[in-house]
Coordinates of C-alpha atoms in Angstrom, one line a residue:
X1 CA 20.6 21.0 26.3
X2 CA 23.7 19.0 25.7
X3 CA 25.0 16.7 28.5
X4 CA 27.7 18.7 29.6
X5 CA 25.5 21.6 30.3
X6 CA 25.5 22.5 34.1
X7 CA 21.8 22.4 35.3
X8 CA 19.6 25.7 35.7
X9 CA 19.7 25.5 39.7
X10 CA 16.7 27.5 41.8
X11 CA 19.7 30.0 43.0
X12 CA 20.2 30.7 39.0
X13 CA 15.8 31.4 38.4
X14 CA 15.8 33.5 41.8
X15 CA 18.7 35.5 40.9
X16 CA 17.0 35.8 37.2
X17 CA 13.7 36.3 38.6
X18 CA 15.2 39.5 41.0
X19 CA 16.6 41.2 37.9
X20 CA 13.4 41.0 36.1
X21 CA 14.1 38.3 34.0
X22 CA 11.6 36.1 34.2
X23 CA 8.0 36.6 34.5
X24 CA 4.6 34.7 33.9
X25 CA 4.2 35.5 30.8
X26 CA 1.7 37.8 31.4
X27 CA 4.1 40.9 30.4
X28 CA 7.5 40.6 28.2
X29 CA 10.2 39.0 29.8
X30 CA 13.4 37.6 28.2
X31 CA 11.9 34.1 30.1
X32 CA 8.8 32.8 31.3
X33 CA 8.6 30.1 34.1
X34 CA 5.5 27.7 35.3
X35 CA 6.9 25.2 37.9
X36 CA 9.8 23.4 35.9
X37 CA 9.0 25.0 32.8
X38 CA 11.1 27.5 31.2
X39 CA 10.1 29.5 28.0
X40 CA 11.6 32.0 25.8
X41 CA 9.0 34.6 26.0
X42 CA 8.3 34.7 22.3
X43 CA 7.5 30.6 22.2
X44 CA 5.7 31.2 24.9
X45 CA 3.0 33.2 23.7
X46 CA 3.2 31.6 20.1
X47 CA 1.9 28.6 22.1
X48 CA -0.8 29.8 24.3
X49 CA -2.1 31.8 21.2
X50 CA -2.1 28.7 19.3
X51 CA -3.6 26.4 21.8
X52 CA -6.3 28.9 22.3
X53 CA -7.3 28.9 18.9
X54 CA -7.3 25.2 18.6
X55 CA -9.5 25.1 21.5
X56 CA -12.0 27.8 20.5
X57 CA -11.8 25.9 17.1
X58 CA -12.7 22.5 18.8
X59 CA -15.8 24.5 21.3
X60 CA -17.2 25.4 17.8
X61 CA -17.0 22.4 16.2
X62 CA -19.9 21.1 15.3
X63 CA -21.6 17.7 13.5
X64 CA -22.1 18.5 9.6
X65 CA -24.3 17.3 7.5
X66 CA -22.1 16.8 4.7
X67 CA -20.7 13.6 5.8
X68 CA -23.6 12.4 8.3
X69 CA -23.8 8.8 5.9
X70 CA -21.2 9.2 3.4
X71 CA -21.8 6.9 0.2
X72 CA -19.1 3.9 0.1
X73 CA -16.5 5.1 -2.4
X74 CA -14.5 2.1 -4.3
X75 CA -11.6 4.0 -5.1
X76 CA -10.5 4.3 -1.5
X77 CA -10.2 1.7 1.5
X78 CA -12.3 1.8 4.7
X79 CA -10.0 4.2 6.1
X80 CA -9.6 6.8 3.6
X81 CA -13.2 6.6 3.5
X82 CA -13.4 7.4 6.9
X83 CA -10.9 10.0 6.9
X84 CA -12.6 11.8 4.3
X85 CA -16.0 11.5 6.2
X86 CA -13.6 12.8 9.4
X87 CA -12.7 15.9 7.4
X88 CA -16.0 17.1 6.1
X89 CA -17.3 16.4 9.3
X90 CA -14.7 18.8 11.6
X91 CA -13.4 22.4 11.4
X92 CA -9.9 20.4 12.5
X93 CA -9.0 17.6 11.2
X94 CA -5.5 15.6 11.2
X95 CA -4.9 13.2 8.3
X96 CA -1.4 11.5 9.7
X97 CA -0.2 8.5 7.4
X98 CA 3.7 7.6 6.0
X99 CA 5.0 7.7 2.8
X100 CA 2.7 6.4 -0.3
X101 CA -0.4 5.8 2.2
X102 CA -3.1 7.9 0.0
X103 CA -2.9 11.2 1.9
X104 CA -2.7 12.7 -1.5
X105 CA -5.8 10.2 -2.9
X106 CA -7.5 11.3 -0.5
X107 CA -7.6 14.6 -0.6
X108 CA -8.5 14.2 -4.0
X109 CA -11.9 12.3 -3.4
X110 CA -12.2 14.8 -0.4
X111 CA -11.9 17.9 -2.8
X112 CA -14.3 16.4 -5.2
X113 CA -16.9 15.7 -3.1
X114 CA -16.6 18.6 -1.4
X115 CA -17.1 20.4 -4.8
X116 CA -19.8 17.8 -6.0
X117 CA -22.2 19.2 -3.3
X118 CA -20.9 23.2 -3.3
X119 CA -19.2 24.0 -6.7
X120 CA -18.5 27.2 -5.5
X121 CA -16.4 26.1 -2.4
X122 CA -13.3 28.7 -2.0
X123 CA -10.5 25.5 -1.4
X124 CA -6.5 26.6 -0.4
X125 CA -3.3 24.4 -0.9
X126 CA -0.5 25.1 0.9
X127 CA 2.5 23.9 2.6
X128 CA 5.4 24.7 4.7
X129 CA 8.4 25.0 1.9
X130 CA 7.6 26.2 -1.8
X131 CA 9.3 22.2 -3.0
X132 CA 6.9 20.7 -0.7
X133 CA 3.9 23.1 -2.5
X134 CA 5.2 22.2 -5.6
X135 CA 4.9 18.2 -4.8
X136 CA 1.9 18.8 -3.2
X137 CA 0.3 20.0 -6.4
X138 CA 2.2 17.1 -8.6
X139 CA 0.6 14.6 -6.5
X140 CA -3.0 16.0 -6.8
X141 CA -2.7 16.0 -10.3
X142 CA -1.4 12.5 -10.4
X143 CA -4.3 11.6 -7.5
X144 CA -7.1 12.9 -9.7
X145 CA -6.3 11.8 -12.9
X146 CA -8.5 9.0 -12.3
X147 CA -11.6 11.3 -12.2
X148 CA -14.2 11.9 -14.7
X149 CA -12.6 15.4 -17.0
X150 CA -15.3 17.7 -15.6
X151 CA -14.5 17.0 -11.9
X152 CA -10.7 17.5 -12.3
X153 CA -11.2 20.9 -14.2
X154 CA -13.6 21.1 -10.9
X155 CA -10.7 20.8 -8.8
X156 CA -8.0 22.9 -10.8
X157 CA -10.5 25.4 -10.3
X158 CA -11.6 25.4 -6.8
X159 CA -7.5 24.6 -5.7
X160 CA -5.5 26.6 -8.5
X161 CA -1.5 26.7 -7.4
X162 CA -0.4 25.4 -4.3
X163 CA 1.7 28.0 -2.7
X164 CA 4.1 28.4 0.7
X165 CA 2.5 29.2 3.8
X166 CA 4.0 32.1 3.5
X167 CA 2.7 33.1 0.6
X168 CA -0.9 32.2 1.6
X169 CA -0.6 34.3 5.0
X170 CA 0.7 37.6 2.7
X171 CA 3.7 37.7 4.9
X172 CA 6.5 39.5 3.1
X173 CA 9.9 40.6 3.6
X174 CA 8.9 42.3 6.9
X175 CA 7.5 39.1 8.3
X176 CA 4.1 40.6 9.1
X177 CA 1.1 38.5 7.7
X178 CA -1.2 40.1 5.7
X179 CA -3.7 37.9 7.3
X180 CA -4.4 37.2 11.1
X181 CA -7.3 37.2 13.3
X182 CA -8.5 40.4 12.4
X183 CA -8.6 39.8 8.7
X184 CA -9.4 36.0 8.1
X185 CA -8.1 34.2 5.1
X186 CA -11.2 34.2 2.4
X187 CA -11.2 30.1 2.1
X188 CA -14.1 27.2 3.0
X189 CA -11.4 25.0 3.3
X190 CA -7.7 25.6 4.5
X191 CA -5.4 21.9 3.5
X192 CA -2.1 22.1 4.4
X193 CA 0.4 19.2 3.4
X194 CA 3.6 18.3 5.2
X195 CA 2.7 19.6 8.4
X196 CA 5.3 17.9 9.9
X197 CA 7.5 20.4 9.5
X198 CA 5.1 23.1 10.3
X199 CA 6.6 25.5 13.0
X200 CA 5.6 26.8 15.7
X201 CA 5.5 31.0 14.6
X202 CA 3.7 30.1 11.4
X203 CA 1.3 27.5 13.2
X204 CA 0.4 30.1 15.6
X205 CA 0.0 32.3 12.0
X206 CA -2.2 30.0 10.1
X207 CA -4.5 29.4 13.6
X208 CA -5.4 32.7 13.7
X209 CA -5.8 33.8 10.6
X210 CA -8.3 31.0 9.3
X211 CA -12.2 31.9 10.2
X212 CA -14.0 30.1 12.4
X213 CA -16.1 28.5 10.0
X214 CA -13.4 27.3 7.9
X215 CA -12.1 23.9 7.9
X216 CA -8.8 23.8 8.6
X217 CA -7.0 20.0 7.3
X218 CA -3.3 19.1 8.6
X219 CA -1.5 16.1 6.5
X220 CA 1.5 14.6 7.0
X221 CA 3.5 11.8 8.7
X222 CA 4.1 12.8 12.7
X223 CA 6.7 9.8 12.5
X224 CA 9.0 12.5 10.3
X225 CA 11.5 14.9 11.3
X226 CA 9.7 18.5 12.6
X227 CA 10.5 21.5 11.5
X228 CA 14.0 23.5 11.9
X229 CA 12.7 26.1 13.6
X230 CA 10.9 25.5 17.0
X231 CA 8.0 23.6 17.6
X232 CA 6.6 20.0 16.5
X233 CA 3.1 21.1 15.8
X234 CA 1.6 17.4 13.9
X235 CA 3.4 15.7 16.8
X236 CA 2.2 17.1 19.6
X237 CA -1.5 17.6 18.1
X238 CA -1.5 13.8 17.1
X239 CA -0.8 12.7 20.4
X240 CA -2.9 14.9 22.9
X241 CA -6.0 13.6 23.6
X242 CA -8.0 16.6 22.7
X243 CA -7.4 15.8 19.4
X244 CA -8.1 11.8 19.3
X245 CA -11.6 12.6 17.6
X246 CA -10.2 15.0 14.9
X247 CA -7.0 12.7 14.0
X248 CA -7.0 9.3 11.6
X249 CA -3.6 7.7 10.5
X250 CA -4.0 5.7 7.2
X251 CA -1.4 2.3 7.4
X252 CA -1.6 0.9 4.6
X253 CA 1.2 1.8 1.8
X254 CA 1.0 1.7 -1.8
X255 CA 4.9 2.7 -2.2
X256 CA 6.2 -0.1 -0.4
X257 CA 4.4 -3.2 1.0
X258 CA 5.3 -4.3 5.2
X259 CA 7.4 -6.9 4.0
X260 CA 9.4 -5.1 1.3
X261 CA 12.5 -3.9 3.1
X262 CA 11.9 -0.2 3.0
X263 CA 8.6 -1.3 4.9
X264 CA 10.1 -3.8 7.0
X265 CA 12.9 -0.7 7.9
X266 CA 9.9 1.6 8.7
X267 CA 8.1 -0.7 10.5
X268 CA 11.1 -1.3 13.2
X269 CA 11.5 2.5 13.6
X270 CA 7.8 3.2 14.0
X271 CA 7.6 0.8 17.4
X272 CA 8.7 -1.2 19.6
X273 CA 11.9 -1.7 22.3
X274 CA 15.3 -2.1 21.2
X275 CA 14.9 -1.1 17.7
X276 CA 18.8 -0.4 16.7
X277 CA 19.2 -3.9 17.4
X278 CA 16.3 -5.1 15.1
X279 CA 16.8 -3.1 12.5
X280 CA 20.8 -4.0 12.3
X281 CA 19.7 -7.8 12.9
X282 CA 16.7 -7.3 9.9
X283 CA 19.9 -5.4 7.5
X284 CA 21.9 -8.1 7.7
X285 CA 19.4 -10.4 7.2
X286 CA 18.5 -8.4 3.9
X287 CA 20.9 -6.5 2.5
X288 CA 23.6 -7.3 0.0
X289 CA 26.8 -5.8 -0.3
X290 CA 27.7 -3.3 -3.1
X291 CA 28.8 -5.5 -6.0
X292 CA 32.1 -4.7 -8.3
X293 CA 29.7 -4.2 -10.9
X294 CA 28.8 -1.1 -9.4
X295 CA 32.0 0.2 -10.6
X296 CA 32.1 -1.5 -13.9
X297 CA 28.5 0.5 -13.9
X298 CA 30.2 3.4 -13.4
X299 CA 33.1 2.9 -16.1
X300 CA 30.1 2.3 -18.6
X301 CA 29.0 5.7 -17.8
X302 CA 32.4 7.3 -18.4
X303 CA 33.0 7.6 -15.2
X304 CA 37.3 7.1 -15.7
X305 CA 38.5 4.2 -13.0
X306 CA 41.9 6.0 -13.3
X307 CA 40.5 9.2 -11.6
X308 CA 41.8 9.2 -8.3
X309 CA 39.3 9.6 -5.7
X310 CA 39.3 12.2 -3.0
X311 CA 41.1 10.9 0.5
X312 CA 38.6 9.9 2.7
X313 CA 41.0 10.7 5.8
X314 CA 39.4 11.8 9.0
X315 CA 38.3 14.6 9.3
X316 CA 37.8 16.3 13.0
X317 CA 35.9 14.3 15.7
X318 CA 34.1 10.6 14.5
X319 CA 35.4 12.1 10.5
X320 CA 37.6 9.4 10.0
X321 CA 36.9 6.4 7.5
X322 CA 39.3 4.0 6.6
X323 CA 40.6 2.8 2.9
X324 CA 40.3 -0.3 3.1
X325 CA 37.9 -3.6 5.2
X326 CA 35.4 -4.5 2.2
X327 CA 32.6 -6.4 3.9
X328 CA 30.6 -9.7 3.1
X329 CA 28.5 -9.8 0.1
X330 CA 24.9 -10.9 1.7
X331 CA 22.6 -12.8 -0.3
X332 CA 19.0 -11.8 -0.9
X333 CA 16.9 -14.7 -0.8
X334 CA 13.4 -12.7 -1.4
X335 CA 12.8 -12.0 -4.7
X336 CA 10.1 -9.6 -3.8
X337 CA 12.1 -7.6 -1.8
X338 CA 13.5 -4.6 -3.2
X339 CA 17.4 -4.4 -3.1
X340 CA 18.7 -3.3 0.6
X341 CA 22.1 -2.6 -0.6
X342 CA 24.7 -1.6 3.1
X343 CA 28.1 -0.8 3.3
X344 CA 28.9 -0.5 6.6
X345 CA 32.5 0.6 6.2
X346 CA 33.1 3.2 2.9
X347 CA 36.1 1.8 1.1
X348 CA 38.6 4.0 -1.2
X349 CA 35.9 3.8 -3.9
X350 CA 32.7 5.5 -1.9
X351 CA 32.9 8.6 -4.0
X352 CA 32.5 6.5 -6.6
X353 CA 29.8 4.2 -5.6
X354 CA 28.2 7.2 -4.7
X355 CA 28.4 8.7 -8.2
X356 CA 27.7 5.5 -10.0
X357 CA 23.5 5.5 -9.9
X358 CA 23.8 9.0 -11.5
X359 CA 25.4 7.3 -14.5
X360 CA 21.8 7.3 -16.5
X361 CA 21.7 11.1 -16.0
X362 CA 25.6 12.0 -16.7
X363 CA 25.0 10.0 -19.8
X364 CA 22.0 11.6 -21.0
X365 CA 24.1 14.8 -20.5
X366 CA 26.4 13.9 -23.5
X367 CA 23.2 13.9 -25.8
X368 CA 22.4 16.7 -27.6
X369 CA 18.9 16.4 -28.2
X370 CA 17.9 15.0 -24.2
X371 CA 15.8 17.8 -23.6
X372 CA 15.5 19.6 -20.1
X373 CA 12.5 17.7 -18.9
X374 CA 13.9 14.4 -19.5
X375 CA 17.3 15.2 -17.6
X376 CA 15.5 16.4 -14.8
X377 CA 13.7 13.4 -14.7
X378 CA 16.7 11.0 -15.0
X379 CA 17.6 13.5 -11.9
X380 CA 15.2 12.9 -9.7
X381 CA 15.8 9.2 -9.8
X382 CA 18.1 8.8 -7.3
X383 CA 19.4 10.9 -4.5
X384 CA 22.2 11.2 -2.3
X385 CA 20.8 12.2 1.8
X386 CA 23.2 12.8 4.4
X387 CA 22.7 13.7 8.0
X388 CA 24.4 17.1 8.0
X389 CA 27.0 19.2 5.5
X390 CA 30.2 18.0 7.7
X391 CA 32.6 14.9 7.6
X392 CA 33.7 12.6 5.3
X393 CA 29.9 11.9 4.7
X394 CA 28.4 14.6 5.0
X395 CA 27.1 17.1 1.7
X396 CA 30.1 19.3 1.6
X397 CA 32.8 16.2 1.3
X398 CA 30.2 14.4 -0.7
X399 CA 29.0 17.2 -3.4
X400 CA 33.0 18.0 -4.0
X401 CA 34.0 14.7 -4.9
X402 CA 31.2 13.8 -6.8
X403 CA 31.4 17.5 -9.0
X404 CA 35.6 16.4 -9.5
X405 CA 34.6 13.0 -10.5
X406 CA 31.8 14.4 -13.3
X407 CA 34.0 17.1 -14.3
X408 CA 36.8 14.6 -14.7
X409 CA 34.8 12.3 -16.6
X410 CA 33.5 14.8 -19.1
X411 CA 36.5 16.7 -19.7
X412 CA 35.5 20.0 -17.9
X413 CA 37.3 22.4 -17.1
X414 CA 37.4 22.4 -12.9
X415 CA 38.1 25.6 -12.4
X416 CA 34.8 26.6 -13.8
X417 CA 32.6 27.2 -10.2
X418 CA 29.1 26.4 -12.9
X419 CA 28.9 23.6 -15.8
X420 CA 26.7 21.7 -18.0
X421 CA 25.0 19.3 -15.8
X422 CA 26.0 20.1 -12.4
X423 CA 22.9 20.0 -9.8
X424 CA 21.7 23.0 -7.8
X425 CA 20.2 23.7 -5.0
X426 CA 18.5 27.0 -3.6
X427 CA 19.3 28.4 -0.3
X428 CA 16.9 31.8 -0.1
X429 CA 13.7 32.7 -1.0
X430 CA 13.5 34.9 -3.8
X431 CA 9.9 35.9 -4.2
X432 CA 10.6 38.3 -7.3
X433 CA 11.7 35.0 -9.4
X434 CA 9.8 32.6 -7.3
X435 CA 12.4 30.9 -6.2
X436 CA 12.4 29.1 -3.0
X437 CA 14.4 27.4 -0.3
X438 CA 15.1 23.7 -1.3
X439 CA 14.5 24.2 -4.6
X440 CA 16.5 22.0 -7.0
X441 CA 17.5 21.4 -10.6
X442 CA 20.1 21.3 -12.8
X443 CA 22.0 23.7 -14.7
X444 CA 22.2 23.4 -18.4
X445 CA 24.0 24.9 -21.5
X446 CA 22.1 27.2 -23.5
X447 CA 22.7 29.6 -26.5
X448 CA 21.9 32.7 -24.0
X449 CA 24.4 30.7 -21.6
X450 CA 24.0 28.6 -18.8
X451 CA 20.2 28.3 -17.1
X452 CA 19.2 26.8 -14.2
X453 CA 16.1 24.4 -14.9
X454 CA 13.5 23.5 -12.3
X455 CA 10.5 21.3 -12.6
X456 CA 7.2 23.2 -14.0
X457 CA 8.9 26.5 -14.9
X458 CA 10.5 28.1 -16.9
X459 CA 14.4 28.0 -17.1
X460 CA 16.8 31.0 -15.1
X461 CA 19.0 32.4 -16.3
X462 CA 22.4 31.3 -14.2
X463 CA 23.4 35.3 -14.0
X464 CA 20.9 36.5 -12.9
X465 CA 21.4 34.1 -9.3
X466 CA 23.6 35.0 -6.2
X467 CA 26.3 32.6 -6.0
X468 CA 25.9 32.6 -2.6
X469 CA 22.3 31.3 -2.7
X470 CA 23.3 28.2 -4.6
X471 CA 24.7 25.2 -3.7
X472 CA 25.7 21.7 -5.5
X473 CA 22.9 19.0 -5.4
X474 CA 24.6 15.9 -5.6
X475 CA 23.6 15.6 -1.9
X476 CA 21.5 16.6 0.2
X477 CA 20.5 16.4 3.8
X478 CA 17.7 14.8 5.0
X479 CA 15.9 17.8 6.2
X480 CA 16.1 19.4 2.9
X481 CA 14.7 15.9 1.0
X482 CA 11.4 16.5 3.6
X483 CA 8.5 16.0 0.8
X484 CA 10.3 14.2 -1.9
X485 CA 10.7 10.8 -3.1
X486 CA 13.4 8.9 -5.4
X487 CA 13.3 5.7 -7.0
X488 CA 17.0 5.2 -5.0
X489 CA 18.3 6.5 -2.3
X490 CA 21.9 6.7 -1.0
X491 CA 21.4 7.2 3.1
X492 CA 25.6 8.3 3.9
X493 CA 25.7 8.6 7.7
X494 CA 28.8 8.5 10.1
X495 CA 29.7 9.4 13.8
X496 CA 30.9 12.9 12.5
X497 CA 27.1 13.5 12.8
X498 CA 26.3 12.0 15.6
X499 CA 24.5 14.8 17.7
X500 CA 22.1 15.2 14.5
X501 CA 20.9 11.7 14.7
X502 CA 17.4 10.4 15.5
X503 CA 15.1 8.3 14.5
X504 CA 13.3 10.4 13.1
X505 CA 16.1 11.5 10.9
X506 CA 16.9 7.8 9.9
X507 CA 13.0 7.2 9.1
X508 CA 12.7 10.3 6.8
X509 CA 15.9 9.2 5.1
X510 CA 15.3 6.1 4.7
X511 CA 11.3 6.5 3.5
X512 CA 12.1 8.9 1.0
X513 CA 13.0 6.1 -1.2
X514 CA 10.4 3.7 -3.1
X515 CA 12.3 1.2 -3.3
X516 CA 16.2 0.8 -3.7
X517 CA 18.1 1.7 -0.7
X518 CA 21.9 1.7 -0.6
X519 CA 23.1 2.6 3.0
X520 CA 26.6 3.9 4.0
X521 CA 27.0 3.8 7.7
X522 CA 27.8 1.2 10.2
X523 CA 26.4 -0.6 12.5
X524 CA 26.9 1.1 15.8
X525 CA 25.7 4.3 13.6
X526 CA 22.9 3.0 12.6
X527 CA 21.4 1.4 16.1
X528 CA 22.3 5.0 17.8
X529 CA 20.0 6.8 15.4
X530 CA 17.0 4.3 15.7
X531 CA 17.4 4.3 19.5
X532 CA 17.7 8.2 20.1
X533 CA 14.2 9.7 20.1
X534 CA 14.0 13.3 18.9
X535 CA 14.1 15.5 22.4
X536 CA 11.7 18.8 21.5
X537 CA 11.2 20.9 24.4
X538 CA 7.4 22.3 23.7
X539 CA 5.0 23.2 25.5
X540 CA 2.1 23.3 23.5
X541 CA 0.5 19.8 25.1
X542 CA 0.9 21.5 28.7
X543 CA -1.1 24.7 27.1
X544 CA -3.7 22.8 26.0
X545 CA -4.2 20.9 29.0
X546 CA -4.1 24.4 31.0
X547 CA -6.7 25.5 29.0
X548 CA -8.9 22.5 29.6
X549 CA -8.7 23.0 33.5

């Protein structure tokens, strides 16, 4: 509810409630009211049919064997040990931890002993969006590489492909799962990555369509944004105190160390009072301006200094962005510290700075023999996260400078809507070609004619796409970077988006990067994102208290 919203007065819910309006949720109504609560009917019962299942899930729960003295394992710290012990020990378990923490690890070591003491466990991967499925699978490979040969063809096995939630619940183009609570799911164990972003519908899905005695394991990072759609299912399960005994957060971080900036950054936004002041205070302590050899980098890279760049005049409410007010270089005393770079006022050349990391990847692009997977790769490097598609920083302004300026700089021909080299993005699921939402490659030349390639499959052909399901890559938003990581990041934020910040947002911006961060916003930007909480109506905690009563 935005601020200028008049308030929903007791005259409004009694002249509701006498034209059958609202109810108690014990028959369809367009609302349902308890006290000062106020559902839409369908939320309503999507969270009193998931808190039932978690609590018929937890009265069931009971003390297994398999992890009754759990042998020390050197290959993971205290608490991954314990949180594997945690997992094979409970029908529920919550496995919360931020970015490079050894969620992924392990699950590995979780999987393999799992399979060490019942080789014929039935084991599912799955996760909210088919890019976060398709990481999710990357980073088991990667986490049990380690392992002796027989135990990862144990897991490959006993795993095969992650897939979309949707996918695992059979629901199809009608919406209706396949699976539900009269036909369970036929798995021992149920892992679902990212559930951050799980919503509410497909939460209540998932609950009742996993057996009784099946173990059902939730990973992801509760500090992250939650999903589009309604509901912030990790949050509110992490926090309720039903769940204290099924839910471990892992702290320690292999990406980034607490006093590397991206940790220091994360650190500030996870706690504490009056953090757009620290974190402002620790960026200026940090960071370093963007250097002119940014652009020099970019000239290298054929990137033409004489293109003119796109006006960056205002554009509607907090758009504008002035041409000129280049700020003070900072010096970065700690070597260890990976680059902070911040510009809190964009300059005439933003579009450019912006471009300029790319300039290993639009140089690749003039080689004939870089092969697919190598580009993609050069890619995925870097990344350009916005807080929403409008504004002189936001995707669309973004993605149609920097497509003018790599055009320009390789001599293509502009009015062309597809070339060599231009990023993609998908926008709808396409099941028949397994396409997915937030899917993103590149589209390359080919002797059949232009191909989109995506990572782990095979290339598709441009023609046979809907335009309108595509969009350029260059940027993204944050929402839509959910799951991923990038050596850089460019974070490009201004007041145009100010209802979309949070701190939430800024922390899953800013984390997606391993290390090099180069931030685009100002000041007063920034501390309003890190002091505005995310404000999710649910009312799942209040259902599962009810049900305790």
């Amino acid at each position: 509810m935005s601020p200028d919203t008049p308030p929903i007065t007791a005259a409004i819910l009694a002249t509701l409630a006498a034209h059958g309006l609202i109810g108690d949720g014990s028959q369809p109504t367009p609302l349902v009211r308890h006290g000062d609560r106020l559902w839409y009917y369908r939320n309503y019962q999507n969270e009193a049919r998931l808190a039932a299942a978690i609590h018929a899930r937890l009265a069931t729960d009971g003390q297994s064997a398999d992890a009754a003295a759990p042998a020390a394992d050197p290959n993971l710290r205290p608490e991954q040990q314990h949180a594997v012990a945690l997992a094979r020990r409970h029908r529920l378990t919550l496995i919360n931890g931020g970015p490079g923490t050894g969620k992924t690890h392990t699950l590995a070591h979780l999987i393999a002993a799992e399979l060490h003491e019942h080789p014929a466990r039935r084991i599912a991967l799955a996760a909210p969006t088919g890019k976060a499925a398709n990481r999710m699978e990357e980073s088991l490979a990667r986490a049990t590489a380690h392992l002796p040969a027989a135990a990862q063809d144990a897991v490959r096995r006993a795993t095969g492909r992650a897939r979309t939630l949707h996918r695992l619940l059979g629901i199809g183009t009608n919406g209706v799962p396949q699976y539900h609570a009269a036909r369970h799911l036929p798995y021992d164990d149920i892992i679902i990555d990212e559930a951050s972003m799980l919503p509410l519908e497909l939460a209540a899905a998932l609950f009742a369509a996993t057996a009784p005695d099946t173990r059902l394991i939730l990973l992801g990072d509760a500090d992250q944004l939650a999903a589009v759609e309604p509901g912030a299912i990790l949050h509110d399960l992490s926090h309720h105190p039903a769940l204290q005994a099924h839910r471990i957060t892992l702290h320690e971080s292999a990406r980034f160390t607490a006093d590397s900036g991206i940790g220091q950054l994360a650190a500030i936004l996870g706690s504490g009072e009056t953090r757009g002041a620290r974190l402002v205070a620790a960026l200026e302590a940090m960071a370093v301006d963007f250097p002119p050899s940014r652009r020099d980098e970019a000239q290298q890279h054929d990137t033409p200094q004489e293109t003119p760049p796109l006006p960056l005049a205002g554009e509607g409410r907090g758009g504008g962005v002035p041409h000129s007010g280049m700020t003070t270089t900072k010096t970065n005393h700690r070597a260890q510290t990976p680059a902070i770079h911040w510009q809190p006022t964009p300059s005439a050349d933003t579009y450019r700075d912006l471009l300029a990391p790319y300039g290993d990847y639009l140089a690749l692009l003039q080689n004939p023999a870089a092969d697919p997977e190598t580009l993609l790769a050069a890619y995925d490097q870097y990344r350009i996260l916005c807080a929403g598609h409008h504004g002189a920083l936001g995707t669309a302004r973004i993605n149609a400078a920097l497509r003018l300026l790599h055009q320009r700089a390789h001599h293509l021909d502009t009015t062309h809507n597809h070339y060599h080299g231009l990023p993609l993005m998908i926008l709808a699921n396409d099941h028949r070609q397994q396409l997915y939402n937030g899917d993103t490659g590149i589209c390359l030349d080919s002797p059949h004619g232009l191909q989109l390639h995506l990572p782990g499959r095979e290339p598709v052909p441009l023609a046979r796409l809907n335009p309108a399901n595509l969009a350029d890559a260059y940027a993204l938003t944050i929402h839509k970077s959910q799951g991923s990581e990038y050596a850089r990041v460019a974070l490009a934020l201004d007041a145009h988006s100010e209802r979309l910040l949070s701190r939430e947002l800024l922390y899953t911006g800013i984390t997606r990067s391993k290390g090099a961060l180069d931030l685009y916003a100002d000041a007063a930007t920034l501390s309003h994102a890190a002091d505005t909480p995310t404000q999710r109506s649910t009312g799942l905690a209040w259902h599962l208290s009810r049900q305790e009563a």
